[in-house]
mmCIF file of C-alpha atoms in Angstrom:
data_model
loop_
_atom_site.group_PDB
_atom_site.id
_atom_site.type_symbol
_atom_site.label_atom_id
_atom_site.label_comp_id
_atom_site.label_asym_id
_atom_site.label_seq_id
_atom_site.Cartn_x
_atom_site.Cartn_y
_atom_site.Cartn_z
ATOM 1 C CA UNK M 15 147.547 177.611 203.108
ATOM 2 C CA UNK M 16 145.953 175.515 206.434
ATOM 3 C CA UNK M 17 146.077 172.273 205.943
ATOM 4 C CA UNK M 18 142.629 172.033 206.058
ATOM 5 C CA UNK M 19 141.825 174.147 202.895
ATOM 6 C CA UNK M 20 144.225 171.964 201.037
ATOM 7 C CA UNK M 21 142.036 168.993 202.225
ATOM 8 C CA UNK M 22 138.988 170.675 200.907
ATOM 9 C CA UNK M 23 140.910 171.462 197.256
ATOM 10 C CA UNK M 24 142.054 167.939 196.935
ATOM 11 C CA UNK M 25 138.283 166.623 197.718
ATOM 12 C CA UNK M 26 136.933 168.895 195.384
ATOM 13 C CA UNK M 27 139.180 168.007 192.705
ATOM 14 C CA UNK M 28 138.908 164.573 193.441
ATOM 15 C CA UNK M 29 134.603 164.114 192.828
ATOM 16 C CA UNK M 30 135.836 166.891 190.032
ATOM 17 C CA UNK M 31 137.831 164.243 188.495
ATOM 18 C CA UNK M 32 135.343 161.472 189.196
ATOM 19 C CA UNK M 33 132.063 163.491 187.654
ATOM 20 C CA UNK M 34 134.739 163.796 184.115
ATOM 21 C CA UNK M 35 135.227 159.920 184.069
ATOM 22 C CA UNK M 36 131.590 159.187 184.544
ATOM 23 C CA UNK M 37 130.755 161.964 182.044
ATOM 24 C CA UNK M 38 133.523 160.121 179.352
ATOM 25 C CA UNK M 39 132.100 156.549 180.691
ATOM 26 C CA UNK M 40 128.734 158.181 179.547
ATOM 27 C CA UNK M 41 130.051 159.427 176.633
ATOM 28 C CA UNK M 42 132.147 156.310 175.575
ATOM 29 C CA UNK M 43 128.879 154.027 176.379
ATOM 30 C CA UNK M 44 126.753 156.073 174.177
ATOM 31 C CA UNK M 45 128.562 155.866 171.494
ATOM 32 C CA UNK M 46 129.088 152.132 171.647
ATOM 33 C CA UNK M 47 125.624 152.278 171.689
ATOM 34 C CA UNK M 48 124.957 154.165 168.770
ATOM 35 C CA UNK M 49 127.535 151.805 166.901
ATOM 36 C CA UNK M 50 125.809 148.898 168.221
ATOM 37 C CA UNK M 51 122.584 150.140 166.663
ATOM 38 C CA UNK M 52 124.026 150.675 163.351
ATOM 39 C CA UNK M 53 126.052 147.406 163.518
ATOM 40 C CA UNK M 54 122.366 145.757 164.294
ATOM 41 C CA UNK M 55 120.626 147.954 161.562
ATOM 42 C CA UNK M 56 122.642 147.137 158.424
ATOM 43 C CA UNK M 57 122.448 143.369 158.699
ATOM 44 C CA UNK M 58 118.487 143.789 158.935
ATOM 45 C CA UNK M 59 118.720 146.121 155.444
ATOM 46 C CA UNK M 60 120.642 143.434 153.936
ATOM 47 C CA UNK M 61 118.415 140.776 155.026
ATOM 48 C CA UNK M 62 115.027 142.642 153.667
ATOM 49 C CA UNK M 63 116.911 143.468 150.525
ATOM 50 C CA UNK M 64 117.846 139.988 150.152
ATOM 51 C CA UNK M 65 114.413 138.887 150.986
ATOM 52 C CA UNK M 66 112.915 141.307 148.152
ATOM 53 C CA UNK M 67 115.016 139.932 145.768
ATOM 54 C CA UNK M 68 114.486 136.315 146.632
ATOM 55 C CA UNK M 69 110.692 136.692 146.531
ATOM 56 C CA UNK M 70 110.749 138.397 142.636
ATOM 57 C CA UNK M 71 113.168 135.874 141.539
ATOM 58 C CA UNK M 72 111.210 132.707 143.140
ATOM 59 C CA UNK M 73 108.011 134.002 141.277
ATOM 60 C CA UNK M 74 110.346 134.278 138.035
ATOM 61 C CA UNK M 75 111.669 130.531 139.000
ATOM 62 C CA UNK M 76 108.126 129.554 139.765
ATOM 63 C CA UNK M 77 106.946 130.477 136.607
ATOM 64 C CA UNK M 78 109.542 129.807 134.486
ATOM 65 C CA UNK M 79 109.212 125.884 135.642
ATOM 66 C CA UNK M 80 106.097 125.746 135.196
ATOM 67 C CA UNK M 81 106.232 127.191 132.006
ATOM 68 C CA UNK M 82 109.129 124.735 131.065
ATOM 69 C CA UNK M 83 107.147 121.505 132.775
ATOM 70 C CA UNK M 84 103.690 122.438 130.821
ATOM 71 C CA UNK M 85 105.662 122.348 127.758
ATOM 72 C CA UNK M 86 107.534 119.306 128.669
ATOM 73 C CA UNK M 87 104.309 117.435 129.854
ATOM 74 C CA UNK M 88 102.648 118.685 126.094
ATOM 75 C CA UNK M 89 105.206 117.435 124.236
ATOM 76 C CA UNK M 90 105.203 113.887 126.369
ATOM 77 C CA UNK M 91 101.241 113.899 125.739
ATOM 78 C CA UNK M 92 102.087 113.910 121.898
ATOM 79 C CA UNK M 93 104.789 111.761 121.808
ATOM 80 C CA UNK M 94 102.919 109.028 123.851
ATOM 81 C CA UNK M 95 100.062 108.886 121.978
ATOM 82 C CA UNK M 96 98.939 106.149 120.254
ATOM 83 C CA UNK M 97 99.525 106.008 116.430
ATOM 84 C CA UNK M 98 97.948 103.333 113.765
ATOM 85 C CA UNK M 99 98.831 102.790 109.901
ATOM 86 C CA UNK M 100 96.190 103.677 108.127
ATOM 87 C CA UNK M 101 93.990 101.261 106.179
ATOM 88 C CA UNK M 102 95.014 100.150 102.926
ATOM 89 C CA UNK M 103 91.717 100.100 101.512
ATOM 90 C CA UNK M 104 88.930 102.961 102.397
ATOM 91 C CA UNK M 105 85.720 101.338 101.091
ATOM 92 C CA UNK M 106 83.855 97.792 99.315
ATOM 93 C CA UNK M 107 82.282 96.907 96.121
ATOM 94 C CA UNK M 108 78.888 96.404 95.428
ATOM 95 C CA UNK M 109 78.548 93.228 97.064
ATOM 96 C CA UNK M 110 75.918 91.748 94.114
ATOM 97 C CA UNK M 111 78.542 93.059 91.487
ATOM 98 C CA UNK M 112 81.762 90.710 92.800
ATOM 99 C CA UNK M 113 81.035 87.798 90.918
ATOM 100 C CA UNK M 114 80.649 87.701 86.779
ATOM 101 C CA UNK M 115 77.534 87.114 85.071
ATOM 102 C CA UNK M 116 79.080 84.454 83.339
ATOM 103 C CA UNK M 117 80.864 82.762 86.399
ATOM 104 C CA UNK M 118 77.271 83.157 87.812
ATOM 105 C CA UNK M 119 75.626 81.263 85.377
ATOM 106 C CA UNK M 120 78.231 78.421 85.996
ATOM 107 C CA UNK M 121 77.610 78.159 89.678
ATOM 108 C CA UNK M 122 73.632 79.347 90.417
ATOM 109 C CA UNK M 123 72.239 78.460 86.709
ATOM 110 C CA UNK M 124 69.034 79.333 87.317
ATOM 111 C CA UNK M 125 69.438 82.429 89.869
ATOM 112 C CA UNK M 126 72.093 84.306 88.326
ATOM 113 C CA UNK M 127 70.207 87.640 87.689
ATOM 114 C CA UNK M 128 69.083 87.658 91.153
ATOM 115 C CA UNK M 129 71.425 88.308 93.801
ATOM 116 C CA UNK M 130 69.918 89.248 97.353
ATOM 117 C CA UNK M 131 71.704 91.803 98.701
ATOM 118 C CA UNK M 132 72.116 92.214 102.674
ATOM 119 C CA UNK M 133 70.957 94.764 104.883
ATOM 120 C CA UNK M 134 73.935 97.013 106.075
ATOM 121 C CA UNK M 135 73.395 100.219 107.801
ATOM 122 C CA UNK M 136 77.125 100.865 106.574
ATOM 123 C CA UNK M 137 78.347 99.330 102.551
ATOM 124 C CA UNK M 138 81.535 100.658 103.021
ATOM 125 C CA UNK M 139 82.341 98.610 105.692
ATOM 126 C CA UNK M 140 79.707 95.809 105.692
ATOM 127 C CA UNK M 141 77.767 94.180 102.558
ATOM 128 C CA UNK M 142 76.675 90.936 101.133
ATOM 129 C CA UNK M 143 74.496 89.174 98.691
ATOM 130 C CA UNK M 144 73.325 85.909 97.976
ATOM 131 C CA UNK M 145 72.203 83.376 94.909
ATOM 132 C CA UNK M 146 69.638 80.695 94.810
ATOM 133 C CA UNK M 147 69.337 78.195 92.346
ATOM 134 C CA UNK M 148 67.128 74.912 91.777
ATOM 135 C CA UNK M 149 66.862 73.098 88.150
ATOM 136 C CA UNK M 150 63.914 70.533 88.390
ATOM 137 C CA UNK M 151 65.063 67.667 86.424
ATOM 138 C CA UNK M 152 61.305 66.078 86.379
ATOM 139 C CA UNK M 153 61.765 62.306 87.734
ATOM 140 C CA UNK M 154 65.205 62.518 87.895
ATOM 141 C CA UNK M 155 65.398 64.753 90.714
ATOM 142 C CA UNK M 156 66.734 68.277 90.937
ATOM 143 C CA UNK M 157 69.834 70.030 91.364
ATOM 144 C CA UNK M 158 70.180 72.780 94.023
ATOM 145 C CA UNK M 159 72.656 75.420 94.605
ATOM 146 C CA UNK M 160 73.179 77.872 96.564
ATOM 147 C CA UNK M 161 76.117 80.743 96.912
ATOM 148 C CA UNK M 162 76.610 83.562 99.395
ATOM 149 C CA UNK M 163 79.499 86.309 99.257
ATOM 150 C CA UNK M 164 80.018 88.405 102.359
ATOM 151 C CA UNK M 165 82.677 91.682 102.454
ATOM 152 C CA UNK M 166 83.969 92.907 106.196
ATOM 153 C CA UNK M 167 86.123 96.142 106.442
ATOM 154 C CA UNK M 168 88.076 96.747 108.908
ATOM 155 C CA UNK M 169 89.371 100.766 109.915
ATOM 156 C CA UNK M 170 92.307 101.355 111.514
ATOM 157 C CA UNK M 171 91.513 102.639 114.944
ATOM 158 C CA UNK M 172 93.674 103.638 117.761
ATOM 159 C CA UNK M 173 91.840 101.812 120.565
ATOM 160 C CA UNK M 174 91.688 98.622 118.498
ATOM 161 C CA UNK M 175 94.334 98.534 116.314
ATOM 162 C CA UNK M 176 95.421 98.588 112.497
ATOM 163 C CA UNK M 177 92.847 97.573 110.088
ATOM 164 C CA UNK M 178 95.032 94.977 108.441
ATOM 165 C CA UNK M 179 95.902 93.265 112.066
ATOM 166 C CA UNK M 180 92.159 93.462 113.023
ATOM 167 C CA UNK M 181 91.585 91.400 109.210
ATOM 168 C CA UNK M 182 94.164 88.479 110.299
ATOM 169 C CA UNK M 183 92.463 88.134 113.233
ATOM 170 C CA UNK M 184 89.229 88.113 111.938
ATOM 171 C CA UNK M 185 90.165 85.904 109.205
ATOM 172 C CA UNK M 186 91.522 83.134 111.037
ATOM 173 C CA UNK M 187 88.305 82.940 113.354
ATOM 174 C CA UNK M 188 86.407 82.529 109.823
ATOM 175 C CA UNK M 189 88.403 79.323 109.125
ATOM 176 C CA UNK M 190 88.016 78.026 112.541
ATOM 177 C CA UNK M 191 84.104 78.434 112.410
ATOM 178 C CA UNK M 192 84.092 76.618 108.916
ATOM 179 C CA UNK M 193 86.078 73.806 110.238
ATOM 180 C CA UNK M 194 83.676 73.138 113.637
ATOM 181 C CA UNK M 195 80.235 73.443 112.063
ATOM 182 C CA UNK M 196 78.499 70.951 113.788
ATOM 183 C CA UNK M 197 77.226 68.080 112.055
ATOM 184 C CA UNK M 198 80.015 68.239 109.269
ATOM 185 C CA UNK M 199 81.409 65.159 108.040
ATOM 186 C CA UNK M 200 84.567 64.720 105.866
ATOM 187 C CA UNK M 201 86.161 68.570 106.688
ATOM 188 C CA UNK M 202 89.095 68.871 104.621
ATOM 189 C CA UNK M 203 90.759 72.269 104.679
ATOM 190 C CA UNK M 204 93.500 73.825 102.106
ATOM 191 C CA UNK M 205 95.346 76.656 101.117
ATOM 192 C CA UNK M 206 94.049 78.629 98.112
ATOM 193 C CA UNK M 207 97.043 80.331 95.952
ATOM 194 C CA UNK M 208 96.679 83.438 94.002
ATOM 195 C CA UNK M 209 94.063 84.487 95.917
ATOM 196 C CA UNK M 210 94.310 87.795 97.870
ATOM 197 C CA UNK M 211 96.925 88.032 100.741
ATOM 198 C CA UNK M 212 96.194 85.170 102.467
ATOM 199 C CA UNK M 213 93.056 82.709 101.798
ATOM 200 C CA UNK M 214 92.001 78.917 102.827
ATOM 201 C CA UNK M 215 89.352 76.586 101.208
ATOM 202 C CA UNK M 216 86.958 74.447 103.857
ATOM 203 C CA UNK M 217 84.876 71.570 102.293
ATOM 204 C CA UNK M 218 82.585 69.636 104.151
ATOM 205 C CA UNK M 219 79.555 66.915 103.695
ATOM 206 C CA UNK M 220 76.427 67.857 105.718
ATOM 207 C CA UNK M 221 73.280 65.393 105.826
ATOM 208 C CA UNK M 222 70.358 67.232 106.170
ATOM 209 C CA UNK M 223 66.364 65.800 105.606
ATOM 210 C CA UNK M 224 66.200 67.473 102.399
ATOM 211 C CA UNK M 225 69.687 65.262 101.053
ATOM 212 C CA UNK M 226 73.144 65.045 101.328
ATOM 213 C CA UNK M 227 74.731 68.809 100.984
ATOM 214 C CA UNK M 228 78.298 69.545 99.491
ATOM 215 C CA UNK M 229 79.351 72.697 101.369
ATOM 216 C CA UNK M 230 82.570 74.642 100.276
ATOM 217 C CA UNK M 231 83.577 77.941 102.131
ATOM 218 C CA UNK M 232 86.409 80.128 101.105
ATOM 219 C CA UNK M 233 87.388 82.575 102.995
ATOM 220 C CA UNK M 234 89.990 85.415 102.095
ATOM 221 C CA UNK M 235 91.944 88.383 103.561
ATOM 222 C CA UNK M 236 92.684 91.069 101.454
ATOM 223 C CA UNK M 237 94.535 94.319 103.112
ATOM 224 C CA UNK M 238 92.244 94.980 105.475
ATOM 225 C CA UNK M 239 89.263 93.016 104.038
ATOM 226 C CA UNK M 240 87.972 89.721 105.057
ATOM 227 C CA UNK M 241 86.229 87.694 102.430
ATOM 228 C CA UNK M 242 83.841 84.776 102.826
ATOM 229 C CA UNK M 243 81.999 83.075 100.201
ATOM 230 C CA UNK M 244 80.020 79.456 100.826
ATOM 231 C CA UNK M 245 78.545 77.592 98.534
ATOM 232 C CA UNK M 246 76.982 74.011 98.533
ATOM 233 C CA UNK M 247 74.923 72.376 96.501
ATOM 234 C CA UNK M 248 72.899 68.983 96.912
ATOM 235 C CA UNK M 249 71.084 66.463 94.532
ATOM 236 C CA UNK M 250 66.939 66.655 95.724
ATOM 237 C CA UNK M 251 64.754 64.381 95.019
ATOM 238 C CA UNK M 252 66.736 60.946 94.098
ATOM 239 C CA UNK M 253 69.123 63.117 91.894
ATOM 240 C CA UNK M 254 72.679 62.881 92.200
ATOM 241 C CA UNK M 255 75.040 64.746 94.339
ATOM 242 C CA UNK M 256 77.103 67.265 93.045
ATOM 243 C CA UNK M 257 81.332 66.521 92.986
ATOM 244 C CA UNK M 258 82.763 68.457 96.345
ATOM 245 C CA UNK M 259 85.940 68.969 94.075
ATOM 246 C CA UNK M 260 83.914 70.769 91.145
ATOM 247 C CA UNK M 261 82.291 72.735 93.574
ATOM 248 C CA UNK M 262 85.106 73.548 95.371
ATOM 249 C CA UNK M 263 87.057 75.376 92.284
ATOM 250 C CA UNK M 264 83.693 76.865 91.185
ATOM 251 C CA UNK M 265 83.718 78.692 94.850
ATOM 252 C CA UNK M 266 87.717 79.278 94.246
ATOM 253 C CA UNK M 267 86.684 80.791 91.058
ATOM 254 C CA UNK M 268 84.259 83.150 92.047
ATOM 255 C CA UNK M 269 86.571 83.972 95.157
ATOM 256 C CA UNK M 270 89.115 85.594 92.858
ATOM 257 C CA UNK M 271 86.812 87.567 91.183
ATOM 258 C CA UNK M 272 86.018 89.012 94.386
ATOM 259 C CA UNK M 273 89.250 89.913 95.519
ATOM 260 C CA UNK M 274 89.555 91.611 92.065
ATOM 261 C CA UNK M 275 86.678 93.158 92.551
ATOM 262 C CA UNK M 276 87.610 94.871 95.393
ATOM 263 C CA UNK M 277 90.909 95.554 94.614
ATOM 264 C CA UNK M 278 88.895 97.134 91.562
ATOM 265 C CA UNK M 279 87.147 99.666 94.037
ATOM 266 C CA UNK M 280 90.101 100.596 96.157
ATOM 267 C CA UNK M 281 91.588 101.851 92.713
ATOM 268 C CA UNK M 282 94.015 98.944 91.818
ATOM 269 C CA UNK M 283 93.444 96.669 88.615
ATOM 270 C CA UNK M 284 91.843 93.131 88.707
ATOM 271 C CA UNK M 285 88.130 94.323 88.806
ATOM 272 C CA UNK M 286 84.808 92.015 89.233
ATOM 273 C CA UNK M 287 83.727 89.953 86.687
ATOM 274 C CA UNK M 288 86.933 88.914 85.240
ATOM 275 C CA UNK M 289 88.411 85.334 85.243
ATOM 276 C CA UNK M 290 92.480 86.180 86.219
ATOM 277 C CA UNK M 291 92.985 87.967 89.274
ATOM 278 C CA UNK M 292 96.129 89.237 90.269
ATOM 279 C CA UNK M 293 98.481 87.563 92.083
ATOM 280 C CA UNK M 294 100.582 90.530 93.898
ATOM 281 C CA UNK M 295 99.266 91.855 97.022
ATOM 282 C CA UNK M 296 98.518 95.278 96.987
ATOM 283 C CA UNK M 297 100.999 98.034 97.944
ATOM 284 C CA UNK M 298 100.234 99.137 101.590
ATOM 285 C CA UNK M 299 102.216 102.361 100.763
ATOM 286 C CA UNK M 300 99.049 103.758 99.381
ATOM 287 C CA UNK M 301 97.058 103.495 102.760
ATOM 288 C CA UNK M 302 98.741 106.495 103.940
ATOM 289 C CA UNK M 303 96.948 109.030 101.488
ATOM 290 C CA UNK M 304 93.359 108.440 103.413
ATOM 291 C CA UNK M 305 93.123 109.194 107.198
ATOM 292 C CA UNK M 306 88.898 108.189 107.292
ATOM 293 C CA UNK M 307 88.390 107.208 111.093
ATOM 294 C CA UNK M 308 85.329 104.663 111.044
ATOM 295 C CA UNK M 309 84.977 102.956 114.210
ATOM 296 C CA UNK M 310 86.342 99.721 113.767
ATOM 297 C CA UNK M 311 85.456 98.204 116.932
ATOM 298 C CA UNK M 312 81.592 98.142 115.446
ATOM 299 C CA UNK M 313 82.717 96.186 112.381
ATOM 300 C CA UNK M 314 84.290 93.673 114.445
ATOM 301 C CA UNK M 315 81.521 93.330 116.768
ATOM 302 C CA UNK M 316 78.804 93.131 114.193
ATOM 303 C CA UNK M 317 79.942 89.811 112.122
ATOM 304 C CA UNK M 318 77.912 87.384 112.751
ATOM 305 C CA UNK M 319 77.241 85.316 109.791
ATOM 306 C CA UNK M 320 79.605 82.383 109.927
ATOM 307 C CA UNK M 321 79.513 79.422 107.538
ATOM 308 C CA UNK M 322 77.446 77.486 109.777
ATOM 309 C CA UNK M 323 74.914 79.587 109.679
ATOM 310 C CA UNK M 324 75.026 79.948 105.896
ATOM 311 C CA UNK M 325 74.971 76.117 105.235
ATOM 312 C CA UNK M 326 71.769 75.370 107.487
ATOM 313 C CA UNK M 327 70.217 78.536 105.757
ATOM 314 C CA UNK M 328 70.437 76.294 102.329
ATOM 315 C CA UNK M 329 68.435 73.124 103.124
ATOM 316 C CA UNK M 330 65.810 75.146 103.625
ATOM 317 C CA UNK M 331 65.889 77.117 101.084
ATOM 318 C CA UNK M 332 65.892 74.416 98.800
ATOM 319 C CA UNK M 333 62.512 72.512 100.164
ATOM 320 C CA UNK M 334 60.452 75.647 100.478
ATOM 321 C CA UNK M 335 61.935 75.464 96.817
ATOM 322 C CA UNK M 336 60.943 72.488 95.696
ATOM 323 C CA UNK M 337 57.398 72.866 97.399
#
């Protein structure tokens, strides 16, 4: 063989052997490709799957907490709201039916069968009545008298409070207004015992044109009931004046029948019109059986009749009287 075929041979198998390693480099690259793909396409199925799942389970979390947080927040709302003891005592007395016919006849001789009663859109919570009295003793003068009771309830209310601490307070502004009636002379102020849960005496001289007025005011808190009852009488007409210490446990007097009285109508012995009253406060455990929900803010705004009021009310009662 020339050595120029040989050349030729060797050239031929030398791009021969050159096409097969770009063919295999072909080869090799496409399936590194291919590999590359798949390598590329799993991680993207894994991620969408993971995805999918996350989204279902953050609805589930989603609603699950908010399921969990309404319930929470409902059962904050009841535990945070507001709760009152109930008022001992659910309604009054008849406000003209406190006082005994015979204790009456002692105090306002000659107007004890005709009590006044007060307007009150609401007796349950609100009530009074009042007693006149003027014995014309000819030259010597006459005797006047003059006796008002007046009953404030108080509901338990959860924007104002328990109907018993709503009482205390009202109570002790009753005392304060009897001690600072203007014009009062001699105030002398006491404790009364065995009378309701708490209860003070004010007596007072008051000089008015028509004479010289004796004016006694006791006021009492029972439960959730405030009681205040003036009375003051005055010699007219040159007689003499009255003894502030006979009138003053005349008013005692007919302040424990009272406080019976209602006691009485709240179901609980020591009714109106009897002399003893009792002595024990009653039992706040028996509040709980009534859950009536008057307004109590009204009753405390509504009281207006102090015992200043009631004693200048008197004098002139007694000289349209007399005339």
């Amino acid at each position: 063989m020339s050595e120029g075929t040989m050349q030729r041979r060797a050239q031929r198998d030398g791009q021969f052997d050159q096409r097969e390693e770009r063919a295999e480099r072909v080869n090799r690259a496409g399936g590194l490709n291919r590999l590359l793909a798949a390598a590329v396409a799993v991680p993207v199925m894994l991620i969408a799957a993971g995805c999918s799942s996350d989204s279902g389970s953050g609805d589930d979390a989603k609603d699950t907490s908010a399921s969990t947080g309404a319930g929470a927040g409902a059962d904050s709302a009841a535990s945070a709201a507001p709760t009152v003891q109930a008022a001992a005592y659910k309604t009054l007395p008849e406000a003209c039916a406190v006082v005994s016919k015979k204790t009456l006849t002692e105090l306002v001789p000659k107007g004890a069968s005709k009590g006044k009663e007060g307007t009150s859109s609401d007796t349950a919570a609100r009530a009074s009545c009042s007693w006149s009295s003027l014995a014309n003793n000819g030259v010597k003068g006459s005797q006047f008298r003059w006796l008002n009771v007046s009953l404030l309830r108080f509901e338990s209310d959860a924007t104002t409070g328990d109907g018993e601490s709503q009482a205390k307070t009202y109570y002790a502004k009753q005392v304060k207004d009897a001690q600072a009636v203007s014009g009062a002379k001699n105030v002398k102020s006491a404790p009364v015992a065995s009378t309701g849960d708490e209860a003070t005496s004010v007596r007072y001289d008051l000089k008015k044109s028509e004479g010289a007025f004796k004016q006694q005011t006791v006021v009492v808190r029972v439960e959730n009931v405030v009681l205040t009852l003036d009375y003051n009488g005055a010699g007219l007409a040159g007689d003499k004046t009255p003894s502030a210490e006979t009138l003053t446990k005349s008013a005692e007097k007919a302040a424990k029948e009272a406080v019976g009285a209602v006691r009485s109508a709240n179901g609980e012995g020591g009714g109106g019109g009897s002399d003893a009253s009792s002595t024990s406060p009653s039992p706040s455990g028996s509040a709980s059986s009534a859950s009536k929900a008057t307004p109590s803010a009204s009753s405390s705004g509504t009281p207006k009749a102090t015992a200043s009021k009631a004693a200048a009310a008197a004098p002139k009662a007694s000289a349209s009287a007399k005339s």
